[in-house]
PDB file of C-alpha atoms and ligand atoms in Angstrom:
ATOM      1  CA  UNK A   1       0.000   0.000   0.000  1.00 87.00           C
ATOM      2  CA  UNK A   2       1.127   3.547  -0.631  1.00 96.00           C
ATOM      3  CA  UNK A   3       2.035   5.339   2.571  1.00 98.00           C
ATOM      4  CA  UNK A   4       1.767   9.150   2.888  1.00 98.00           C
ATOM      5  CA  UNK A   5       4.885  10.082   4.875  1.00 98.00           C
ATOM      6  CA  UNK A   6       3.978  13.716   5.337  1.00 98.00           C
ATOM      7  CA  UNK A   7       4.032  17.085   3.675  1.00 98.00           C
ATOM      8  CA  UNK A   8       6.461  19.899   3.033  1.00 98.00           C
ATOM      9  CA  UNK A   9       5.509  23.408   1.971  1.00 98.00           C
ATOM     10  CA  UNK A  10       7.867  26.116   0.780  1.00 98.00           C
ATOM     11  CA  UNK A  11       7.999  29.400  -1.122  1.00 98.00           C
ATOM     12  CA  UNK A  12       9.188  29.147  -4.759  1.00 98.00           C
ATOM     13  CA  UNK A  13      10.740  32.513  -5.693  1.00 98.00           C
ATOM     14  CA  UNK A  14      12.857  32.496  -8.916  1.00 98.00           C
ATOM     15  CA  UNK A  15      15.762  34.436  -7.327  1.00 98.00           C
ATOM     16  CA  UNK A  16      16.349  31.393  -5.056  1.00 98.00           C
ATOM     17  CA  UNK A  17      17.301  29.466  -8.207  1.00 97.00           C
ATOM     18  CA  UNK A  18      19.797  32.154  -9.146  1.00 97.00           C
ATOM     19  CA  UNK A  19      21.281  32.128  -5.620  1.00 98.00           C
ATOM     20  CA  UNK A  20      21.706  28.325  -5.860  1.00 98.00           C
ATOM     21  CA  UNK A  21      23.335  28.628  -9.319  1.00 97.00           C
ATOM     22  CA  UNK A  22      25.791  31.229  -7.995  1.00 97.00           C
ATOM     23  CA  UNK A  23      26.478  29.383  -4.697  1.00 97.00           C
ATOM     24  CA  UNK A  24      25.281  32.292  -2.514  1.00 98.00           C
ATOM     25  CA  UNK A  25      23.712  30.120   0.229  1.00 98.00           C
ATOM     26  CA  UNK A  26      26.059  31.405   2.951  1.00 98.00           C
ATOM     27  CA  UNK A  27      25.854  35.113   2.043  1.00 98.00           C
ATOM     28  CA  UNK A  28      24.233  37.227   4.808  1.00 98.00           C
ATOM     29  CA  UNK A  29      21.145  37.948   2.680  1.00 98.00           C
ATOM     30  CA  UNK A  30      20.523  34.260   1.879  1.00 98.00           C
ATOM     31  CA  UNK A  31      21.727  32.364   4.930  1.00 98.00           C
ATOM     32  CA  UNK A  32      18.627  32.813   7.157  1.00 98.00           C
ATOM     33  CA  UNK A  33      16.561  31.445   4.278  1.00 98.00           C
ATOM     34  CA  UNK A  34      18.726  28.470   3.255  1.00 98.00           C
ATOM     35  CA  UNK A  35      19.471  27.491   6.888  1.00 98.00           C
ATOM     36  CA  UNK A  36      15.733  26.930   7.225  1.00 98.00           C
ATOM     37  CA  UNK A  37      16.124  23.855   5.003  1.00 98.00           C
ATOM     38  CA  UNK A  38      18.579  21.942   7.229  1.00 98.00           C
ATOM     39  CA  UNK A  39      15.664  20.500   9.217  1.00 98.00           C
ATOM     40  CA  UNK A  40      13.945  19.511   5.963  1.00 98.00           C
ATOM     41  CA  UNK A  41      17.036  17.619   4.771  1.00 98.00           C
ATOM     42  CA  UNK A  42      17.379  15.787   8.097  1.00 98.00           C
ATOM     43  CA  UNK A  43      13.767  14.635   7.970  1.00 98.00           C
ATOM     44  CA  UNK A  44      13.980  13.596   4.302  1.00 98.00           C
ATOM     45  CA  UNK A  45      17.122  11.540   5.065  1.00 98.00           C
ATOM     46  CA  UNK A  46      15.094   9.640   7.691  1.00 98.00           C
ATOM     47  CA  UNK A  47      11.866   9.049   5.772  1.00 98.00           C
ATOM     48  CA  UNK A  48      13.284   8.633   2.211  1.00 98.00           C
ATOM     49  CA  UNK A  49      10.264   9.115  -0.068  1.00 98.00           C
ATOM     50  CA  UNK A  50      10.006   7.248  -3.385  1.00 98.00           C
ATOM     51  CA  UNK A  51       7.619   9.712  -5.009  1.00 98.00           C
ATOM     52  CA  UNK A  52       6.735  13.369  -4.471  1.00 98.00           C
ATOM     53  CA  UNK A  53       3.367  14.826  -5.427  1.00 99.00           C
ATOM     54  CA  UNK A  54       4.117  18.499  -6.151  1.00 99.00           C
ATOM     55  CA  UNK A  55       1.132  20.846  -5.802  1.00 99.00           C
ATOM     56  CA  UNK A  56       1.954  24.239  -7.322  1.00 99.00           C
ATOM     57  CA  UNK A  57       0.802  26.905  -9.774  1.00 98.00           C
ATOM     58  CA  UNK A  58       2.192  27.376 -13.256  1.00 98.00           C
ATOM     59  CA  UNK A  59       3.059  31.039 -14.011  1.00 98.00           C
ATOM     60  CA  UNK A  60       2.769  30.971 -17.818  1.00 98.00           C
ATOM     61  CA  UNK A  61       5.388  28.422 -18.902  1.00 98.00           C
ATOM     62  CA  UNK A  62       3.065  25.464 -19.588  1.00 98.00           C
ATOM     63  CA  UNK A  63      -0.382  27.115 -19.415  1.00 98.00           C
ATOM     64  CA  UNK A  64      -1.061  30.649 -20.553  1.00 97.00           C
ATOM     65  CA  UNK A  65      -4.061  32.953 -20.157  1.00 96.00           C
ATOM     66  CA  UNK A  66      -5.648  31.620 -23.369  1.00 97.00           C
ATOM     67  CA  UNK A  67      -6.045  28.083 -21.954  1.00 97.00           C
ATOM     68  CA  UNK A  68      -5.786  27.765 -18.198  1.00 97.00           C
ATOM     69  CA  UNK A  69      -7.183  24.728 -16.383  1.00 98.00           C
ATOM     70  CA  UNK A  70      -8.344  25.134 -12.778  1.00 98.00           C
ATOM     71  CA  UNK A  71      -6.732  21.800 -11.831  1.00 98.00           C
ATOM     72  CA  UNK A  72      -4.251  19.815 -13.956  1.00 98.00           C
ATOM     73  CA  UNK A  73      -2.173  16.657 -13.395  1.00 98.00           C
ATOM     74  CA  UNK A  74       0.884  15.499 -15.291  1.00 98.00           C
ATOM     75  CA  UNK A  75       0.932  11.920 -16.587  1.00 98.00           C
ATOM     76  CA  UNK A  76       4.314  11.888 -18.322  1.00 98.00           C
ATOM     77  CA  UNK A  77       7.372   9.664 -17.892  1.00 98.00           C
ATOM     78  CA  UNK A  78       9.546  12.775 -17.654  1.00 98.00           C
ATOM     79  CA  UNK A  79       8.990  16.510 -17.049  1.00 98.00           C
ATOM     80  CA  UNK A  80      11.126  19.235 -18.546  1.00 98.00           C
ATOM     81  CA  UNK A  81      11.839  22.781 -17.439  1.00 98.00           C
ATOM     82  CA  UNK A  82      12.545  25.469 -20.095  1.00 98.00           C
ATOM     83  CA  UNK A  83      13.880  29.007 -20.240  1.00 97.00           C
ATOM     84  CA  UNK A  84      11.126  30.995 -18.499  1.00 97.00           C
ATOM     85  CA  UNK A  85      13.088  34.232 -18.063  1.00 96.00           C
ATOM     86  CA  UNK A  86      14.179  35.546 -14.619  1.00 93.00           C
ATOM     87  CA  UNK A  87      17.785  34.679 -15.726  1.00 93.00           C
ATOM     88  CA  UNK A  88      17.110  31.204 -14.311  1.00 96.00           C
ATOM     89  CA  UNK A  89      19.227  28.269 -15.498  1.00 96.00           C
ATOM     90  CA  UNK A  90      17.153  25.419 -16.950  1.00 97.00           C
ATOM     91  CA  UNK A  91      16.781  22.566 -14.448  1.00 98.00           C
ATOM     92  CA  UNK A  92      17.616  18.980 -15.400  1.00 97.00           C
ATOM     93  CA  UNK A  93      14.569  16.801 -16.263  1.00 98.00           C
ATOM     94  CA  UNK A  94      12.458  15.201 -13.536  1.00 98.00           C
ATOM     95  CA  UNK A  95      11.346  11.539 -13.666  1.00 98.00           C
ATOM     96  CA  UNK A  96       7.587  10.913 -13.577  1.00 98.00           C
ATOM     97  CA  UNK A  97       5.494   7.946 -12.429  1.00 98.00           C
ATOM     98  CA  UNK A  98       2.768   7.552 -15.070  1.00 98.00           C
ATOM     99  CA  UNK A  99       1.098   4.601 -13.296  1.00 98.00           C
ATOM    100  CA  UNK A 100       0.544   6.673 -10.140  1.00 98.00           C
ATOM    101  CA  UNK A 101      -0.492   9.709 -12.221  1.00 98.00           C
ATOM    102  CA  UNK A 102      -3.216   7.672 -13.926  1.00 98.00           C
ATOM    103  CA  UNK A 103      -4.364   6.231 -10.615  1.00 98.00           C
ATOM    104  CA  UNK A 104      -4.726   9.798  -9.269  1.00 98.00           C
ATOM    105  CA  UNK A 105      -6.480  10.989 -12.422  1.00 98.00           C
ATOM    106  CA  UNK A 106      -8.973   8.099 -12.296  1.00 98.00           C
ATOM    107  CA  UNK A 107      -9.599   8.518  -8.575  1.00 98.00           C
ATOM    108  CA  UNK A 108     -10.025  12.311  -8.756  1.00 98.00           C
ATOM    109  CA  UNK A 109     -12.427  12.234 -11.695  1.00 98.00           C
ATOM    110  CA  UNK A 110     -14.436   9.507  -9.902  1.00 98.00           C
ATOM    111  CA  UNK A 111     -14.403  11.860  -6.878  1.00 98.00           C
ATOM    112  CA  UNK A 112     -15.958  14.643  -9.034  1.00 98.00           C
ATOM    113  CA  UNK A 113     -12.806  16.739  -9.580  1.00 98.00           C
ATOM    114  CA  UNK A 114     -12.806  17.539 -13.302  1.00 96.00           C
ATOM    115  CA  UNK A 115      -9.074  17.801 -13.812  1.00 97.00           C
ATOM    116  CA  UNK A 116      -7.081  18.323 -17.013  1.00 98.00           C
ATOM    117  CA  UNK A 117      -4.764  15.384 -17.745  1.00 98.00           C
ATOM    118  CA  UNK A 118      -1.429  16.271 -19.350  1.00 98.00           C
ATOM    119  CA  UNK A 119       0.707  13.633 -21.053  1.00 98.00           C
ATOM    120  CA  UNK A 120       3.185  16.405 -21.820  1.00 97.00           C
ATOM    121  CA  UNK A 121       3.882  19.147 -19.308  1.00 98.00           C
ATOM    122  CA  UNK A 122       6.624  21.712 -18.792  1.00 98.00           C
ATOM    123  CA  UNK A 123       7.253  22.477 -15.130  1.00 98.00           C
ATOM    124  CA  UNK A 124       8.175  26.032 -14.055  1.00 98.00           C
ATOM    125  CA  UNK A 125      10.057  27.603 -11.125  1.00 98.00           C
ATOM    126  CA  UNK A 126       7.214  26.787  -8.730  1.00 98.00           C
ATOM    127  CA  UNK A 127       8.104  23.103  -9.229  1.00 99.00           C
ATOM    128  CA  UNK A 128      11.849  23.195  -9.997  1.00 98.00           C
ATOM    129  CA  UNK A 129      13.001  25.501  -7.157  1.00 98.00           C
ATOM    130  CA  UNK A 130      11.296  23.609  -4.315  1.00 98.00           C
ATOM    131  CA  UNK A 131      12.770  20.381  -5.768  1.00 98.00           C
ATOM    132  CA  UNK A 132      16.268  21.962  -5.713  1.00 98.00           C
ATOM    133  CA  UNK A 133      15.709  23.197  -2.146  1.00 98.00           C
ATOM    134  CA  UNK A 134      14.656  19.740  -0.921  1.00 98.00           C
ATOM    135  CA  UNK A 135      17.311  17.815  -2.866  1.00 98.00           C
ATOM    136  CA  UNK A 136      20.299  20.141  -3.435  1.00 97.00           C
ATOM    137  CA  UNK A 137      23.587  19.088  -4.922  1.00 88.00           C
ATOM    138  CA  UNK A 138      22.859  17.955  -8.459  1.00 89.00           C
ATOM    139  CA  UNK A 139      23.029  14.412  -9.801  1.00 93.00           C
ATOM    140  CA  UNK A 140      20.020  12.169 -10.443  1.00 96.00           C
ATOM    141  CA  UNK A 141      16.811  13.205  -8.643  1.00 98.00           C
ATOM    142  CA  UNK A 142      16.240  10.621  -5.877  1.00 98.00           C
ATOM    143  CA  UNK A 143      12.428  10.663  -6.288  1.00 98.00           C
ATOM    144  CA  UNK A 144       9.840  10.317  -9.033  1.00 98.00           C
ATOM    145  CA  UNK A 145       7.443  13.234  -9.364  1.00 99.00           C
ATOM    146  CA  UNK A 146       3.740  13.928 -10.009  1.00 99.00           C
ATOM    147  CA  UNK A 147       3.012  17.596 -10.899  1.00 99.00           C
ATOM    148  CA  UNK A 148      -0.424  18.900  -9.870  1.00 99.00           C
ATOM    149  CA  UNK A 149      -1.264  22.483 -10.914  1.00 98.00           C
ATOM    150  CA  UNK A 150      -3.857  24.740  -9.330  1.00 99.00           C
ATOM    151  CA  UNK A 151      -4.766  27.978 -11.122  1.00 98.00           C
ATOM    152  CA  UNK A 152      -3.788  30.904  -8.882  1.00 98.00           C
ATOM    153  CA  UNK A 153      -3.146  33.228 -11.837  1.00 97.00           C
ATOM    154  CA  UNK A 154      -6.315  34.086 -13.776  1.00 97.00           C
ATOM    155  CA  UNK A 155      -9.592  34.769 -11.942  1.00 98.00           C
ATOM    156  CA  UNK A 156     -11.924  33.099 -11.158  1.00 98.00           C
ATOM    157  CA  UNK A 157      -9.653  31.006  -8.935  1.00 98.00           C
ATOM    158  CA  UNK A 158     -10.814  27.905  -7.040  1.00 98.00           C
ATOM    159  CA  UNK A 159     -11.707  28.725  -3.427  1.00 98.00           C
ATOM    160  CA  UNK A 160      -9.443  27.785  -0.503  1.00 98.00           C
ATOM    161  CA  UNK A 161     -12.123  25.268   0.590  1.00 98.00           C
ATOM    162  CA  UNK A 162     -12.161  23.674  -2.880  1.00 98.00           C
ATOM    163  CA  UNK A 163      -8.354  23.382  -2.891  1.00 98.00           C
ATOM    164  CA  UNK A 164      -8.355  21.821   0.594  1.00 98.00           C
ATOM    165  CA  UNK A 165     -10.971  19.323  -0.605  1.00 98.00           C
ATOM    166  CA  UNK A 166      -8.872  18.570  -3.700  1.00 98.00           C
ATOM    167  CA  UNK A 167      -6.053  17.730  -1.291  1.00 98.00           C
ATOM    168  CA  UNK A 168      -8.370  15.452   0.679  1.00 98.00           C
ATOM    169  CA  UNK A 169      -9.305  13.638  -2.535  1.00 98.00           C
ATOM    170  CA  UNK A 170      -5.574  13.295  -3.398  1.00 98.00           C
ATOM    171  CA  UNK A 171      -4.986  11.823   0.077  1.00 98.00           C
ATOM    172  CA  UNK A 172      -7.842   9.309  -0.329  1.00 98.00           C
ATOM    173  CA  UNK A 173      -6.508   8.352  -3.763  1.00 98.00           C
ATOM    174  CA  UNK A 174      -2.989   7.792  -2.388  1.00 98.00           C
ATOM    175  CA  UNK A 175      -4.358   5.721   0.511  1.00 97.00           C
ATOM    176  CA  UNK A 176      -6.164   3.468  -1.979  1.00 97.00           C
ATOM    177  CA  UNK A 177      -3.100   2.863  -4.200  1.00 98.00           C
ATOM    178  CA  UNK A 178      -1.994  -0.745  -3.902  1.00 96.00           C
ATOM    179  CA  UNK A 179       1.699  -0.339  -4.736  1.00 96.00           C
ATOM    180  CA  UNK A 180       4.264  -0.304  -1.940  1.00 96.00           C
ATOM    181  CA  UNK A 181       5.364   3.330  -2.153  1.00 98.00           C
ATOM    182  CA  UNK A 182       6.435   6.051   0.247  1.00 98.00           C
ATOM    183  CA  UNK A 183       4.875   9.329  -0.861  1.00 98.00           C
ATOM    184  CA  UNK A 184       5.694  12.915   0.086  1.00 99.00           C
ATOM    185  CA  UNK A 185       3.258  15.742  -0.685  1.00 99.00           C
ATOM    186  CA  UNK A 186       4.850  19.108  -1.465  1.00 99.00           C
ATOM    187  CA  UNK A 187       2.875  22.382  -1.666  1.00 99.00           C
ATOM    188  CA  UNK A 188       4.677  25.452  -3.070  1.00 98.00           C
ATOM    189  CA  UNK A 189       4.224  29.241  -3.170  1.00 98.00           C
ATOM    190  CA  UNK A 190       3.404  32.009  -0.702  1.00 97.00           C
ATOM    191  CA  UNK A 191       3.581  33.271   1.880  1.00 98.00           C
ATOM    192  CA  UNK A 192       2.250  36.848   1.616  1.00 98.00           C
ATOM    193  CA  UNK A 193       3.387  38.759  -1.466  1.00 98.00           C
ATOM    194  CA  UNK A 194       2.120  40.995  -4.222  1.00 98.00           C
ATOM    195  CA  UNK A 195       4.208  41.627  -7.327  1.00 98.00           C
ATOM    196  CA  UNK A 196       2.106  44.240  -9.130  1.00 95.00           C
ATOM    197  CA  UNK A 197      -0.346  47.120  -8.744  1.00 96.00           C
ATOM    198  CA  UNK A 198      -0.508  49.776  -6.049  1.00 97.00           C
ATOM    199  CA  UNK A 199       0.131  47.208  -3.297  1.00 98.00           C
ATOM    200  CA  UNK A 200       3.324  45.806  -4.921  1.00 98.00           C
ATOM    201  CA  UNK A 201       5.663  44.754  -2.093  1.00 97.00           C
ATOM    202  CA  UNK A 202       2.775  44.035   0.303  1.00 98.00           C
ATOM    203  CA  UNK A 203       3.658  41.617   3.138  1.00 98.00           C
ATOM    204  CA  UNK A 204       1.425  40.654   6.103  1.00 98.00           C
ATOM    205  CA  UNK A 205       3.505  39.004   8.836  1.00 98.00           C
ATOM    206  CA  UNK A 206       0.677  38.508  11.394  1.00 98.00           C
ATOM    207  CA  UNK A 207      -1.424  36.723   8.763  1.00 98.00           C
ATOM    208  CA  UNK A 208       1.524  34.556   7.643  1.00 98.00           C
ATOM    209  CA  UNK A 209       2.216  33.496  11.247  1.00 98.00           C
ATOM    210  CA  UNK A 210      -1.463  32.690  11.727  1.00 98.00           C
ATOM    211  CA  UNK A 211      -1.384  30.538   8.566  1.00 98.00           C
ATOM    212  CA  UNK A 212       1.804  28.735   9.673  1.00 98.00           C
ATOM    213  CA  UNK A 213       0.024  27.761  12.885  1.00 98.00           C
ATOM    214  CA  UNK A 214      -3.446  26.982  11.491  1.00 98.00           C
ATOM    215  CA  UNK A 215      -2.140  24.888   8.605  1.00 98.00           C
ATOM    216  CA  UNK A 216      -0.735  22.444  11.180  1.00 98.00           C
ATOM    217  CA  UNK A 217      -3.415  22.385  13.852  1.00 95.00           C
ATOM    218  CA  UNK A 218      -6.633  23.714  12.350  1.00 98.00           C
ATOM    219  CA  UNK A 219      -6.443  23.877   8.532  1.00 98.00           C
ATOM    220  CA  UNK A 220     -10.236  24.029   8.186  1.00 98.00           C
ATOM    221  CA  UNK A 221     -10.092  27.530   9.740  1.00 98.00           C
ATOM    222  CA  UNK A 222      -8.231  28.722   6.623  1.00 98.00           C
ATOM    223  CA  UNK A 223     -10.873  27.309   4.277  1.00 98.00           C
ATOM    224  CA  UNK A 224     -13.457  29.889   5.377  1.00 98.00           C
ATOM    225  CA  UNK A 225     -11.760  32.741   3.497  1.00 98.00           C
ATOM    226  CA  UNK A 226     -13.033  33.673   0.050  1.00 98.00           C
ATOM    227  CA  UNK A 227     -10.455  34.111  -2.716  1.00 98.00           C
ATOM    228  CA  UNK A 228     -10.805  37.911  -2.517  1.00 98.00           C
ATOM    229  CA  UNK A 229     -10.394  37.904   1.270  1.00 98.00           C
ATOM    230  CA  UNK A 230      -7.204  35.914   0.758  1.00 98.00           C
ATOM    231  CA  UNK A 231      -5.972  38.447  -1.846  1.00 98.00           C
ATOM    232  CA  UNK A 232      -6.661  41.233   0.653  1.00 98.00           C
ATOM    233  CA  UNK A 233      -4.866  39.450   3.523  1.00 98.00           C
ATOM    234  CA  UNK A 234      -1.967  37.774   1.674  1.00 98.00           C
ATOM    235  CA  UNK A 235      -1.574  39.821  -1.519  1.00 98.00           C
ATOM    236  CA  UNK A 236      -2.513  39.052  -5.117  1.00 98.00           C
ATOM    237  CA  UNK A 237       0.184  36.340  -5.377  1.00 98.00           C
ATOM    238  CA  UNK A 238      -0.107  35.325  -1.709  1.00 98.00           C
ATOM    239  CA  UNK A 239      -3.167  33.340  -2.836  1.00 98.00           C
ATOM    240  CA  UNK A 240      -0.588  30.652  -3.656  1.00 98.00           C
ATOM    241  CA  UNK A 241      -1.316  29.633  -0.063  1.00 98.00           C
ATOM    242  CA  UNK A 242      -4.064  27.427  -1.559  1.00 98.00           C
ATOM    243  CA  UNK A 243      -1.259  25.063  -2.696  1.00 99.00           C
ATOM    244  CA  UNK A 244      -0.245  24.670   0.960  1.00 99.00           C
ATOM    245  CA  UNK A 245      -3.879  23.991   1.873  1.00 98.00           C
ATOM    246  CA  UNK A 246      -4.157  21.282  -0.785  1.00 99.00           C
ATOM    247  CA  UNK A 247      -0.928  19.696   0.547  1.00 99.00           C
ATOM    248  CA  UNK A 248      -2.373  19.749   4.080  1.00 98.00           C
ATOM    249  CA  UNK A 249      -5.670  18.261   2.887  1.00 98.00           C
ATOM    250  CA  UNK A 250      -3.758  15.275   1.461  1.00 98.00           C
ATOM    251  CA  UNK A 251      -2.396  14.307   4.903  1.00 98.00           C
ATOM    252  CA  UNK A 252      -5.012  11.781   5.991  1.00 96.00           C
ATOM    253  CA  UNK A 253      -3.448  10.617   9.276  1.00 97.00           C
ATOM    254  CA  UNK A 254      -2.329  12.214  12.542  1.00 97.00           C
ATOM    255  CA  UNK A 255      -0.315  15.285  11.584  1.00 98.00           C
ATOM    256  CA  UNK A 256       2.452  16.894  13.616  1.00 98.00           C
ATOM    257  CA  UNK A 257       4.921  19.694  12.899  1.00 98.00           C
ATOM    258  CA  UNK A 258       8.521  18.513  12.562  1.00 98.00           C
ATOM    259  CA  UNK A 259      10.207  21.739  11.456  1.00 98.00           C
ATOM    260  CA  UNK A 260       9.500  25.246  10.214  1.00 98.00           C
ATOM    261  CA  UNK A 261      11.097  28.547   9.286  1.00 98.00           C
ATOM    262  CA  UNK A 262       9.794  32.029   8.394  1.00 98.00           C
ATOM    263  CA  UNK A 263      11.966  34.768   6.890  1.00 98.00           C
ATOM    264  CA  UNK A 264      11.226  38.220   5.393  1.00 98.00           C
ATOM    265  CA  UNK A 265      11.971  39.071   2.657  1.00 97.00           C
ATOM    266  CA  UNK A 266      13.407  37.140  -0.209  1.00 98.00           C
ATOM    267  CA  UNK A 267      12.811  39.308  -3.269  1.00 98.00           C
ATOM    268  CA  UNK A 268       9.233  40.601  -2.734  1.00 97.00           C
ATOM    269  CA  UNK A 269       8.025  37.690  -0.665  1.00 98.00           C
ATOM    270  CA  UNK A 270       7.657  36.555   2.934  1.00 98.00           C
ATOM    271  CA  UNK A 271       9.116  33.044   2.840  1.00 98.00           C
ATOM    272  CA  UNK A 272       7.998  30.041   4.823  1.00 98.00           C
ATOM    273  CA  UNK A 273       8.892  26.388   5.021  1.00 98.00           C
ATOM    274  CA  UNK A 274       7.133  23.650   6.998  1.00 98.00           C
ATOM    275  CA  UNK A 275       7.634  19.921   7.473  1.00 98.00           C
ATOM    276  CA  UNK A 276       4.593  17.943   8.617  1.00 98.00           C
ATOM    277  CA  UNK A 277       4.750  14.297   9.636  1.00 98.00           C
ATOM    278  CA  UNK A 278       1.725  12.113   8.852  1.00 98.00           C
ATOM    279  CA  UNK A 279       1.179   8.990  10.948  1.00 97.00           C
ATOM    280  CA  UNK A 280      -1.520   6.597   9.733  1.00 94.00           C
ATOM    281  CA  UNK A 281      -4.498   6.314  12.088  1.00 92.00           C
ATOM    282  CA  UNK A 282      -4.729   2.884  13.790  1.00 78.00           C
ATOM    283  CA  UNK A 283      -7.656   1.506  11.746  1.00 69.00           C
ATOM    284  CA  UNK A 284      -6.023   2.579   8.480  1.00 60.00           C
ATOM    285  CA  UNK A 285      -2.688   1.048   9.516  1.00 55.00           C
ATOM    286  CA  UNK A 286      -4.480  -2.249  10.224  1.00 48.00           C
ATOM    287  CA  UNK A 287      -6.241  -2.128   6.873  1.00 55.00           C
ATOM    288  CA  UNK A 288      -2.949  -1.331   5.117  1.00 52.00           C
ATOM    289  CA  UNK A 289      -1.248  -4.308   6.823  1.00 47.00           C
TER     290      UNK A 289
HETATM  291  C1  LIG B   1       8.371  36.193  -6.711  1.00 93.79           C
HETATM  292  C2  LIG B   1       7.523  35.362  -5.982  1.00 93.79           C
HETATM  293  C3  LIG B   1       6.798  34.350  -6.615  1.00 93.79           C
HETATM  294  O1  LIG B   1       5.934  33.509  -5.982  1.00 93.79           O
HETATM  295  C4  LIG B   1       6.928  34.143  -7.986  1.00 93.79           C
HETATM  296  O2  LIG B   1       6.249  33.133  -8.559  1.00 93.79           O
HETATM  297  C5  LIG B   1       7.756  34.976  -8.731  1.00 93.79           C
HETATM  298  C6  LIG B   1       8.482  36.002  -8.100  1.00 93.79           C
HETATM  299  C7  LIG B   1       9.184  37.265  -6.062  1.00 93.79           C
HETATM  300  O3  LIG B   1       8.985  37.607  -4.874  1.00 93.79           O
HETATM  301  O4  LIG B   1      10.100  37.796  -6.736  1.00 93.79           O
HETATM  302 FE1  LIG B   2       4.707  32.325  -7.514  1.00 93.79          FE
END
């Protein structure tokens, strides 16, 4: 049976990729951010996932405003990055797991989530940078990947409650997968930031800290916001928090916080990282055995 090990959530700012490429991790500007990942690496070395389900938003590399699915899942054997600007180097390709992708697609459509299935899919910085933060150092990626995109770019966006419920459906689908696999769920984006308009540079530390607490202990409390309330509280791009909510929804067991960090700013963004452990609930563990 597939086992959901836990979840990680992290910001996905392009300048992080440039800092990695230039080896700036120990510079005073970058150190408080990169040091926040030591606890992530320690936990990953213990739990050793086989597959990572990456819940993120594409920013115009694979989907553009002309055709933009609300929810999309990759079902490819391999995912490529491409030159998306920002001066970012192109990441090496990521292995997929088409059998698990199709299981998720079948389960989610049966669960009334009308997702777009993508047998070809470019992945952008919101996927590649979190992968480089979790598994730095180059070489072959030690995990297979399943990209899941949520539209946080062109309104109307799916509500926080809908994204949390998508995560729950992903969790149920993983629990029902009959291959022996250790799965990590990764949610990327946030925390508060706004890149354009009169509120460009907007950051809301009290709201970010509230989210970092609620996402662990009381995620349902965050599902009561409307999309526009979330824009007001977190900024126009801070709505990427819905990717964290979907990650949290996918953790179907007893969830506890292993590690976290919060640092302002990197570029225009308040950054956060969290590691959540997911222990199967007794009845489920018995069923799995
Ligand atoms: C920045 C943040 C993002 O989430 C993103 O996708 C692009 C840029 C930034 O703060 O620069
Ligand atoms: Fe973003």
